[in-house]
XYZ file of N, CA and C in Angstrom:
741
model
N -26.422 22.363 41.120
C -26.633 21.460 39.991
C -26.118 22.079 38.685
N -26.476 23.348 38.496
C -26.017 24.048 37.282
C -24.494 24.136 37.270
N -23.910 24.380 38.455
C -22.443 24.461 38.574
C -21.790 23.154 38.123
N -22.367 22.012 38.542
C -21.823 20.706 38.168
C -21.916 20.481 36.674
N -23.024 20.912 36.077
C -23.196 20.756 34.627
C -22.149 21.573 33.876
N -21.916 22.798 34.360
C -20.921 23.661 33.705
C -19.530 23.052 33.809
N -19.175 22.569 35.007
C -17.860 21.946 35.207
C -17.716 20.717 34.316
N -18.747 19.886 34.290
C -18.714 18.686 33.444
C -18.526 19.057 31.979
N -19.231 20.091 31.530
C -19.145 20.514 30.131
C -17.743 20.986 29.789
N -17.130 21.746 30.704
C -15.774 22.245 30.466
C -14.781 21.092 30.397
N -14.902 20.165 31.342
C -14.005 19.002 31.361
C -14.173 18.186 30.085
N -15.407 17.999 29.677
C -15.663 17.216 28.461
C -15.064 17.889 27.233
N -15.197 19.205 27.122
C -14.639 19.927 25.982
C -13.120 19.834 25.968
N -12.502 19.922 27.141
C -11.046 19.750 27.219
C -10.651 18.335 26.794
N -11.442 17.359 27.188
C -11.158 15.963 26.824
C -11.254 15.764 25.321
N -12.311 16.313 24.706
C -12.483 16.201 23.252
C -11.322 16.850 22.524
N -10.917 18.039 23.003
C -9.803 18.749 22.376
C -8.505 17.972 22.531
N -8.316 17.376 23.714
C -7.114 16.571 23.958
C -7.070 15.368 23.021
N -8.217 14.677 22.871
C -8.274 13.526 21.972
C -7.986 13.937 20.539
N -8.522 15.103 20.153
C -8.286 15.573 18.787
C -6.809 15.830 18.551
N -6.136 16.439 19.543
C -4.735 16.803 19.366
C -3.809 15.602 19.392
N -4.168 14.551 20.117
C -3.270 13.399 20.202
C -3.613 12.318 19.179
N -4.667 12.530 18.394
C -5.062 11.536 17.412
C -3.964 11.348 16.380
N -3.564 10.120 16.161
C -2.476 9.830 15.246
C -2.936 9.985 13.800
N -2.084 10.575 12.983
C -2.393 10.778 11.569
C -1.339 10.079 10.713
N -1.787 9.338 9.714
C -0.866 8.710 8.766
C -1.260 9.103 7.347
N -0.269 9.179 6.485
C -0.496 9.571 5.101
C -0.631 8.356 4.193
N -1.603 8.407 3.314
C -1.795 7.383 2.288
C -1.537 8.048 0.943
N -0.468 7.621 0.277
C 0.006 8.293 -0.932
C -0.377 7.466 -2.159
N -1.318 7.982 -2.936
C -1.823 7.281 -4.123
C -1.391 8.003 -5.399
N -1.107 7.235 -6.446
C -0.987 7.818 -7.785
C -2.202 7.444 -8.619
N -2.980 6.521 -8.126
C -4.227 6.145 -8.772
C -5.053 5.400 -7.738
N -6.360 5.526 -7.813
C -7.200 4.822 -6.848
C -8.377 4.172 -7.552
N -8.886 3.158 -6.918
C -10.177 2.574 -7.278
C -10.960 2.452 -5.973
N -12.273 2.389 -6.037
C -13.033 2.211 -4.789
C -12.588 0.965 -4.023
N -12.254 -0.105 -4.770
C -11.818 -1.351 -4.125
C -10.507 -1.144 -3.371
N -9.567 -0.424 -3.988
C -8.264 -0.204 -3.351
C -8.416 0.654 -2.096
N -9.172 1.741 -2.198
C -9.364 2.616 -1.039
C -9.983 1.836 0.114
N -11.018 1.068 -0.187
C -11.704 0.292 0.854
C -10.764 -0.700 1.522
N -9.984 -1.408 0.705
C -9.071 -2.411 1.256
C -7.964 -1.782 2.087
N -7.381 -0.710 1.574
C -6.272 -0.062 2.285
C -6.756 0.501 3.619
N -7.878 1.210 3.602
C -8.376 1.800 4.845
C -8.772 0.723 5.853
N -9.346 -0.359 5.371
C -9.706 -1.471 6.254
C -8.460 -2.071 6.902
N -7.422 -2.310 6.120
C -6.199 -2.923 6.645
C -5.463 -1.987 7.601
N -5.380 -0.703 7.242
C -4.668 0.248 8.099
C -5.397 0.419 9.428
N -6.709 0.552 9.397
C -7.469 0.678 10.641
C -7.424 -0.615 11.447
N -7.349 -1.748 10.741
C -7.211 -3.019 11.448
C -5.913 -3.105 12.227
N -4.865 -2.482 11.717
C -3.572 -2.472 12.393
C -3.452 -1.360 13.438
N -4.014 -0.190 13.145
C -3.775 0.992 13.983
C -4.996 1.441 14.782
N -6.144 0.817 14.546
C -7.344 1.192 15.280
C -8.243 2.128 14.496
N -9.501 2.124 14.852
C -10.494 2.922 14.138
C -10.285 4.424 14.315
N -9.571 4.831 15.367
C -9.398 6.257 15.643
C -8.302 6.912 14.818
N -7.507 6.123 14.104
C -6.417 6.710 13.332
C -6.976 7.642 12.261
N -6.315 8.774 12.085
C -6.723 9.729 11.053
C -5.961 9.413 9.770
N -6.693 9.232 8.679
C -6.093 8.882 7.396
C -6.060 10.120 6.504
N -4.859 10.529 6.151
C -4.682 11.688 5.273
C -4.294 11.169 3.893
N -5.236 11.184 2.977
C -5.021 10.610 1.651
C -4.699 11.695 0.631
N -3.677 11.424 -0.175
C -3.300 12.327 -1.273
C -3.225 11.506 -2.551
N -3.715 12.069 -3.639
C -3.685 11.361 -4.917
C -3.257 12.308 -6.033
N -2.400 11.818 -6.914
C -2.035 12.554 -8.130
C -1.986 11.570 -9.294
N -3.103 11.394 -10.014
C -3.149 10.427 -11.113
C -2.190 10.749 -12.258
N -1.772 12.015 -12.347
C -0.875 12.388 -13.446
C 0.477 11.689 -13.333
N 0.864 11.317 -12.115
C 2.156 10.638 -11.922
C 2.146 9.287 -12.615
N 1.110 8.499 -12.372
C 1.020 7.179 -13.001
C 0.805 7.302 -14.492
N -0.014 8.262 -14.927
C -0.275 8.450 -16.353
C 1.014 8.802 -17.101
N 1.809 9.692 -16.510
C 3.071 10.088 -17.138
C 4.059 8.928 -17.159
N 4.095 8.166 -16.083
C 4.969 6.995 -16.008
C 4.565 5.950 -17.036
N 3.263 5.721 -17.168
C 2.755 4.743 -18.133
C 3.087 5.169 -19.565
N 2.889 6.451 -19.873
C 3.136 6.941 -21.229
C 4.619 6.899 -21.590
N 5.471 7.234 -20.605
C 6.916 7.285 -20.870
C 7.573 5.913 -20.786
N 6.943 4.990 -20.035
C 7.530 3.677 -19.833
C 8.509 3.628 -18.682
N 8.646 4.730 -17.961
C 9.516 4.795 -16.784
C 9.092 5.991 -15.946
N 9.611 6.083 -14.722
C 9.273 7.219 -13.855
C 10.119 8.410 -14.280
N 9.483 9.407 -14.863
C 10.205 10.578 -15.350
C 10.656 11.444 -14.164
N 11.652 12.303 -14.378
C 12.091 13.190 -13.286
C 10.957 14.060 -12.737
N 10.093 14.565 -13.616
C 8.999 15.415 -13.152
C 7.984 14.619 -12.339
N 7.701 13.386 -12.775
C 6.768 12.538 -12.017
C 7.340 12.214 -10.642
N 8.636 11.893 -10.606
C 9.290 11.595 -9.325
C 9.263 12.819 -8.407
N 9.503 13.998 -8.983
C 9.500 15.230 -8.183
C 8.119 15.494 -7.593
N 7.065 15.243 -8.370
C 5.712 15.463 -7.847
C 5.399 14.480 -6.722
N 5.872 13.238 -6.865
C 5.643 12.256 -5.806
C 6.369 12.654 -4.523
N 7.608 13.092 -4.659
C 8.363 13.543 -3.489
C 7.672 14.747 -2.854
N 7.089 15.592 -3.687
C 6.322 16.723 -3.163
C 5.121 16.263 -2.344
N 4.506 15.149 -2.740
C 3.396 14.590 -1.971
C 3.874 14.088 -0.615
N 5.060 13.477 -0.597
C 5.625 13.045 0.685
C 5.809 14.252 1.608
N 6.362 15.308 1.068
C 6.618 16.494 1.886
C 5.310 17.147 2.343
N 4.269 17.079 1.512
C 2.969 17.617 1.913
C 2.419 16.839 3.112
N 2.590 15.511 3.081
C 2.143 14.688 4.206
C 2.903 15.053 5.481
N 4.194 15.325 5.347
C 4.990 15.764 6.497
C 4.450 17.095 7.022
N 4.155 18.014 6.097
C 3.630 19.319 6.484
C 2.271 19.257 7.155
N 1.544 18.174 6.914
C 0.231 17.977 7.536
C 0.322 17.161 8.829
N 1.547 17.012 9.343
C 1.788 16.362 10.641
C 1.514 14.864 10.637
N 1.698 14.207 9.509
C 1.584 12.747 9.476
C 2.773 12.132 10.204
N 2.512 11.075 10.949
C 3.571 10.384 11.688
C 4.348 9.415 10.804
N 3.704 8.936 9.763
C 4.329 8.021 8.797
C 3.444 8.030 7.570
N 3.941 7.455 6.487
C 3.128 7.408 5.272
C 3.320 6.085 4.548
N 2.296 5.711 3.811
C 2.290 4.461 3.058
C 2.240 4.787 1.582
N 3.294 4.425 0.857
C 3.352 4.624 -0.587
C 2.606 3.478 -1.261
N 1.527 3.798 -1.986
C 0.599 2.767 -2.442
C 0.698 2.427 -3.924
N 1.717 2.918 -4.599
C 1.865 2.607 -6.028
C 3.190 1.899 -6.275
N 3.113 0.662 -6.759
C 4.326 -0.117 -7.007
C 5.105 0.402 -8.211
N 4.423 1.040 -9.158
C 5.110 1.567 -10.338
C 6.156 2.608 -9.972
N 5.933 3.303 -8.859
C 6.857 4.365 -8.439
C 7.520 4.027 -7.108
N 7.518 2.755 -6.744
C 8.082 2.343 -5.466
C 9.549 2.701 -5.310
N 10.274 2.724 -6.411
C 11.706 3.023 -6.313
C 11.955 4.486 -5.951
N 10.965 5.353 -6.186
C 11.076 6.737 -5.718
C 11.035 6.753 -4.191
N 10.171 5.929 -3.618
C 10.109 5.812 -2.155
C 11.438 5.324 -1.607
N 12.067 4.381 -2.307
C 13.386 3.906 -1.877
C 14.402 5.054 -1.872
N 14.359 5.860 -2.938
C 15.318 6.959 -3.072
C 15.110 8.036 -2.007
N 13.883 8.128 -1.481
C 13.561 9.174 -0.496
C 13.808 8.739 0.946
N 14.324 7.535 1.150
C 14.439 7.011 2.517
C 15.375 7.819 3.413
N 16.481 8.309 2.880
C 17.404 9.090 3.711
C 16.726 10.357 4.217
N 15.978 11.019 3.335
C 15.259 12.232 3.746
C 14.201 11.886 4.791
N 13.509 10.764 4.603
C 12.473 10.347 5.551
C 13.064 10.104 6.936
N 14.232 9.479 6.973
C 14.894 9.217 8.257
C 15.321 10.521 8.929
N 15.806 11.465 8.137
C 16.247 12.748 8.694
C 15.060 13.523 9.257
N 13.938 13.495 8.542
C 12.740 14.222 8.966
C 12.043 13.518 10.127
N 12.206 12.186 10.179
C 11.561 11.415 11.232
C 10.156 10.971 10.887
N 9.858 10.891 9.588
C 8.543 10.433 9.119
C 8.770 9.299 8.130
N 8.612 8.043 8.574
C 8.902 6.902 7.701
C 8.018 6.863 6.458
N 8.622 6.464 5.344
C 7.884 6.195 4.113
C 7.919 4.682 3.898
N 6.771 4.055 3.965
C 6.676 2.601 3.862
C 6.138 2.226 2.485
N 6.848 1.349 1.805
C 6.344 0.822 0.532
C 5.296 -0.256 0.800
N 4.177 -0.167 0.108
C 3.095 -1.119 0.339
C 3.472 -2.535 -0.083
N 4.436 -2.657 -0.998
C 4.693 -3.963 -1.634
C 5.966 -4.666 -1.172
N 6.821 -3.998 -0.414
C 8.143 -4.574 -0.133
C 8.060 -5.874 0.672
N 7.293 -5.876 1.759
C 7.211 -7.081 2.584
C 6.470 -8.194 1.851
N 5.522 -7.842 0.993
C 4.862 -8.847 0.164
C 5.875 -9.547 -0.735
N 6.787 -8.783 -1.311
C 7.817 -9.362 -2.179
C 8.744 -10.278 -1.384
N 9.067 -9.886 -0.157
C 9.906 -10.732 0.701
C 9.169 -12.038 1.032
N 7.877 -11.937 1.303
C 7.090 -13.131 1.614
C 7.005 -14.064 0.404
N 6.916 -13.518 -0.781
C 6.894 -14.342 -1.994
C 8.174 -15.152 -2.113
N 9.305 -14.528 -1.797
C 10.596 -15.225 -1.834
C 10.628 -16.332 -0.784
N 10.081 -16.061 0.391
C 10.037 -17.083 1.437
C 9.188 -18.280 1.000
N 8.096 -17.996 0.298
C 7.101 -19.026 0.004
C 7.442 -19.906 -1.198
N 8.186 -19.404 -2.154
C 8.399 -20.204 -3.360
C 9.674 -19.869 -4.112
N 9.924 -20.677 -5.148
C 11.101 -20.466 -6.006
C 10.717 -19.905 -7.374
N 9.486 -20.205 -7.811
C 9.002 -19.682 -9.088
C 7.800 -18.779 -8.792
N 7.977 -17.511 -9.078
C 6.986 -16.508 -8.688
C 6.385 -15.864 -9.929
N 5.077 -15.951 -10.051
C 4.371 -15.277 -11.129
C 4.013 -13.869 -10.706
N 4.419 -12.880 -11.500
C 4.181 -11.474 -11.176
C 3.079 -10.963 -12.095
N 1.944 -10.605 -11.490
C 0.749 -10.253 -12.245
C 0.520 -8.746 -12.192
N 0.320 -8.127 -13.366
C 0.080 -6.684 -13.425
C -0.795 -6.369 -14.629
N -1.512 -5.261 -14.537
C -2.258 -4.776 -15.704
C -1.458 -3.715 -16.450
N -0.362 -3.247 -15.839
C 0.497 -2.235 -16.448
C 1.914 -2.764 -16.590
N 2.467 -2.633 -17.784
C 3.841 -3.075 -17.996
C 4.810 -2.296 -17.121
N 4.489 -1.029 -16.824
C 5.386 -0.197 -16.013
C 5.419 -0.633 -14.553
N 4.484 -1.487 -14.145
C 4.499 -2.005 -12.771
C 5.325 -3.269 -12.665
N 5.454 -4.003 -13.755
C 6.166 -5.282 -13.705
C 7.626 -5.113 -13.297
N 8.359 -4.247 -13.970
C 9.800 -4.150 -13.730
C 10.144 -3.680 -12.312
N 9.514 -2.600 -11.798
C 9.831 -2.201 -10.413
C 9.518 -3.303 -9.408
N 8.404 -4.015 -9.618
C 8.048 -5.096 -8.684
C 9.050 -6.237 -8.789
N 9.429 -6.602 -9.994
C 10.420 -7.669 -10.185
C 11.759 -7.269 -9.570
N 12.132 -6.001 -9.711
C 13.381 -5.539 -9.106
C 13.338 -5.686 -7.584
N 12.188 -5.393 -6.997
C 12.043 -5.517 -5.545
C 12.114 -6.983 -5.120
N 11.467 -7.859 -5.870
C 11.524 -9.297 -5.554
C 12.965 -9.795 -5.645
N 13.677 -9.393 -6.660
C 15.069 -9.827 -6.823
C 15.944 -9.289 -5.684
N 15.668 -8.066 -5.248
C 16.418 -7.506 -4.107
C 16.136 -8.313 -2.849
N 14.869 -8.701 -2.657
C 14.517 -9.515 -1.492
C 15.177 -10.897 -1.568
N 15.268 -11.436 -2.773
C 15.888 -12.761 -2.918
C 17.369 -12.712 -2.559
N 18.020 -11.605 -2.909
C 19.437 -11.454 -2.532
C 19.568 -11.333 -1.021
N 18.674 -10.554 -0.408
C 18.724 -10.397 1.048
C 18.455 -11.715 1.765
N 17.621 -12.560 1.157
C 17.295 -13.862 1.760
C 18.292 -14.948 1.356
N 19.195 -14.624 0.453
C 20.165 -15.618 -0.006
C 19.516 -16.770 -0.741
N 18.508 -16.466 -1.548
C 17.739 -17.519 -2.204
C 17.557 -17.188 -3.690
N 17.845 -18.153 -4.534
C 17.650 -17.961 -5.970
C 16.192 -18.231 -6.330
N 15.611 -17.312 -7.095
C 14.216 -17.505 -7.518
C 14.104 -17.235 -9.029
N 12.993 -17.674 -9.593
C 12.685 -17.397 -10.999
C 11.395 -16.599 -11.055
N 11.353 -15.655 -11.978
C 10.177 -14.807 -12.138
C 9.494 -15.082 -13.472
N 8.179 -15.104 -13.441
C 7.372 -15.317 -14.643
C 6.407 -14.145 -14.779
N 6.471 -13.439 -15.905
C 5.590 -12.288 -16.125
C 4.178 -12.742 -16.474
N 3.205 -11.977 -15.986
C 1.810 -12.208 -16.364
C 1.143 -10.847 -16.511
N 1.077 -10.342 -17.736
C 0.476 -9.046 -18.006
C -0.997 -9.255 -18.373
N -1.879 -8.697 -17.564
C -3.323 -8.823 -17.789
C -3.757 -7.649 -18.648
N -3.960 -7.885 -19.912
C -4.277 -6.807 -20.845
C -5.789 -6.591 -20.942
N -6.157 -5.353 -21.251
C -7.574 -5.027 -21.442
C -8.389 -5.054 -20.170
N -7.753 -4.781 -19.016
C -8.464 -4.904 -17.739
C -9.101 -3.595 -17.277
N -8.691 -2.475 -17.841
C -9.228 -1.201 -17.384
C -10.688 -1.041 -17.791
N -11.478 -0.495 -16.863
C -12.877 -0.232 -17.141
C -13.803 -1.403 -16.930
N -13.271 -2.549 -16.492
C -14.102 -3.727 -16.265
C -14.721 -3.675 -14.870
N -15.909 -4.254 -14.734
C -16.483 -4.368 -13.392
C -15.781 -5.508 -12.652
N -16.133 -5.706 -11.384
C -15.403 -6.677 -10.566
C -15.466 -8.089 -11.128
N -16.639 -8.530 -11.552
C -16.771 -9.889 -12.088
C -15.975 -10.062 -13.371
N -16.050 -9.061 -14.247
C -15.294 -9.117 -15.507
C -13.792 -9.098 -15.231
N -13.392 -8.300 -14.249
C -11.971 -8.200 -13.912
C -11.455 -9.526 -13.360
N -12.215 -10.144 -12.463
C -11.826 -11.451 -11.925
C -11.657 -12.464 -13.057
N -12.596 -12.463 -13.984
C -12.543 -13.408 -15.106
C -11.311 -13.155 -15.972
N -11.001 -11.881 -16.225
C -9.819 -11.551 -17.034
C -8.543 -11.937 -16.301
N -8.509 -11.731 -15.003
C -7.362 -12.141 -14.195
C -7.167 -13.652 -14.277
N -8.242 -14.387 -14.089
C -8.162 -15.852 -14.122
C -7.702 -16.347 -15.481
N -8.204 -15.729 -16.525
C -7.830 -16.112 -17.891
C -6.330 -15.951 -18.118
N -5.770 -14.854 -17.613
C -4.338 -14.591 -17.786
C -3.485 -15.480 -16.891
N -3.902 -15.639 -15.639
C -3.117 -16.419 -14.680
C -3.126 -17.904 -15.042
N -4.182 -18.359 -15.664
C -4.253 -19.765 -16.077
C -3.084 -20.151 -16.980
N -2.576 -19.190 -17.748
C -1.481 -19.451 -18.688
C -0.154 -19.711 -17.975
N -0.024 -19.245 -16.725
C 1.254 -19.412 -16.010
C 1.115 -20.288 -14.767
N -0.113 -20.651 -14.396
C -0.367 -21.295 -13.099
C 0.454 -22.567 -12.897
N 0.614 -23.364 -13.946
C 1.344 -24.630 -13.798
C 2.847 -24.431 -13.663
N 3.317 -23.220 -13.956
C 4.758 -22.960 -13.961
C 5.255 -22.228 -12.731
N 4.356 -21.911 -11.784
C 4.780 -21.103 -10.632
C 4.301 -21.720 -9.320
N 4.997 -21.367 -8.229
C 4.598 -21.768 -6.873
C 3.743 -20.689 -6.211
N 4.057 -19.428 -6.554
C 3.434 -18.282 -5.914
C 2.937 -17.325 -6.986
N 1.753 -16.780 -6.772
C 1.219 -15.728 -7.639
C 1.218 -14.435 -6.841
N 1.900 -13.424 -7.363
C 2.018 -12.149 -6.662
C 1.329 -11.065 -7.484
N 0.419 -10.334 -6.843
C -0.267 -9.224 -7.491
C 0.578 -7.960 -7.349
N 1.026 -7.425 -8.469
C 1.896 -6.248 -8.431
C 1.146 -4.960 -8.121
N -0.180 -4.981 -8.226
C -0.983 -3.784 -7.969
C -1.978 -4.056 -6.836
N -1.993 -3.146 -5.880
C -2.868 -3.312 -4.732
C -4.335 -3.384 -5.106
N -4.714 -2.740 -6.215
C -6.112 -2.722 -6.636
C -6.630 -4.103 -7.016
N -5.727 -5.058 -7.190
C -6.118 -6.432 -7.533
C -6.482 -7.257 -6.294
N -6.268 -6.722 -5.115
C -6.308 -7.524 -3.892
C -7.637 -8.229 -3.661
N -8.736 -7.639 -4.123
C -10.027 -8.281 -3.882
C -10.180 -9.594 -4.656
N -9.273 -9.859 -5.590
C -9.286 -11.114 -6.340
C -8.457 -12.212 -5.676
N -7.760 -11.881 -4.595
C -6.786 -12.801 -4.001
C -7.407 -14.147 -3.636
N -8.482 -14.144 -2.886
C -9.099 -15.393 -2.435
C -9.641 -16.203 -3.618
N -10.245 -15.523 -4.564
C -10.806 -16.196 -5.738
C -9.718 -16.915 -6.540
N -8.621 -16.240 -6.795
C -7.533 -16.829 -7.583
C -6.855 -17.960 -6.805
N -6.687 -17.784 -5.495
C -6.067 -18.836 -4.674
C -6.905 -20.110 -4.705
N -8.212 -19.973 -4.593
C -9.094 -21.145 -4.600
C -9.163 -21.783 -5.983
N -9.164 -20.970 -7.006
C -9.302 -21.489 -8.373
C -8.087 -22.290 -8.811
N -6.892 -21.827 -8.431
C -5.669 -22.470 -8.920
C -4.897 -23.224 -7.836
N -5.327 -23.130 -6.588
C -4.645 -23.850 -5.516
C -3.219 -23.382 -5.300
N -2.998 -22.088 -5.475
C -1.665 -21.505 -5.325
C -1.629 -20.514 -4.166
N -0.424 -20.263 -3.662
C -0.240 -19.151 -2.733
C -0.389 -17.865 -3.542
N -1.307 -16.996 -3.122
C -1.539 -15.724 -3.818
C -1.318 -14.591 -2.823
N -0.536 -13.611 -3.235
C -0.175 -12.505 -2.336
C -0.567 -11.165 -2.952
N -1.195 -10.324 -2.139
C -1.485 -8.951 -2.543
C -0.995 -8.011 -1.453
N -0.780 -6.759 -1.806
C 0.024 -5.885 -0.945
C -0.666 -5.160 0.206
N -1.953 -4.797 0.152
C -2.489 -3.932 1.223
C -2.274 -4.443 2.641
N -2.496 -5.729 2.884
C -2.348 -6.245 4.257
C -0.889 -6.208 4.701
N 0.026 -6.466 3.787
C 1.448 -6.404 4.134
C 1.872 -4.961 4.400
N 1.419 -4.038 3.540
C 1.781 -2.637 3.718
C 1.278 -2.070 5.023
N 0.039 -2.418 5.398
C -0.530 -1.922 6.650
C 0.248 -2.448 7.854
N 0.631 -3.720 7.801
C 1.399 -4.305 8.905
C 2.772 -3.641 9.027
N 3.402 -3.340 7.885
C 4.711 -2.683 7.918
C 4.599 -1.236 8.378
N 3.474 -0.592 8.052
C 3.249 0.767 8.539
C 3.205 0.776 10.058
N 2.516 -0.195 10.628
C 2.469 -0.284 12.091
C 3.862 -0.536 12.662
N 4.629 -1.438 12.045
C 5.980 -1.708 12.534
C 6.834 -0.449 12.533
N 6.678 0.377 11.491
C 7.448 1.617 11.406
C 7.068 2.574 12.532
N 5.786 2.599 12.866
C 5.320 3.467 13.950
C 5.743 2.939 15.320
N 5.795 1.621 15.453
C 6.302 1.023 16.699
C 7.792 1.351 16.853
N 8.523 1.198 15.783
C 9.972 1.496 15.820
C 10.223 2.946 16.174
N 9.344 3.811 15.687
C 9.459 5.247 15.956
C 9.058 5.605 17.381
N 8.232 4.718 17.993
C 7.775 4.971 19.350
C 6.403 5.610 19.421
N 5.767 5.794 18.259
C 4.434 6.398 18.218
C 3.372 5.397 18.666
N 3.601 4.130 18.345
C 2.673 3.047 18.698
C 3.432 2.039 19.545
N 2.763 1.516 20.569
C 3.411 0.516 21.429
C 3.093 -0.882 20.938
């Protein structure tokens, strides 16, 4: 009896170690986080990849702060972001999700290196922008940061060229939104979006942290509303399927 217990214990320990070693790890690259964004991103990624996926999160708020202050992604900010990508590679991540639209073009610039290394870098917002082009001709782009508007608009315009479709963009800058609680933030979002709602077919949230407002804004204005976490998570899975890590 004791012999069987010992054998079972050894087999079980080998099994646990095997599961630990084969557990898939993905990188979540943040330049800024909110509890709402973290919750939504982790929920969407686990929904696509399963509860067992290991999430390796890295954050450097100085990147977004420097970008916001300068009005563009500075060389030093871009270098620090690329360093975060390389750190995720060094931690054995199979792929990574870039979660800041303000610096999304850095992810674009790093694609050749990602392909060479074999660790995809997925932009959280790219497929959302493509879906906005599919859904409408007049797209309202909503952001709390002016530095997020231009990169997101550039991505939408790139998607429109790829789709062979002419679209119009309408800016919606939600000012004074930092530091508000969820109810106050929803109200400020609605107040700003109301000014453009009659002029657009689609409302696109340029920042993933806005995603918890998606259903509220869609119901209030009767518009197609798009936010990035669910699109980014789905594209992360596609990248892993293409790589052969996920079937």
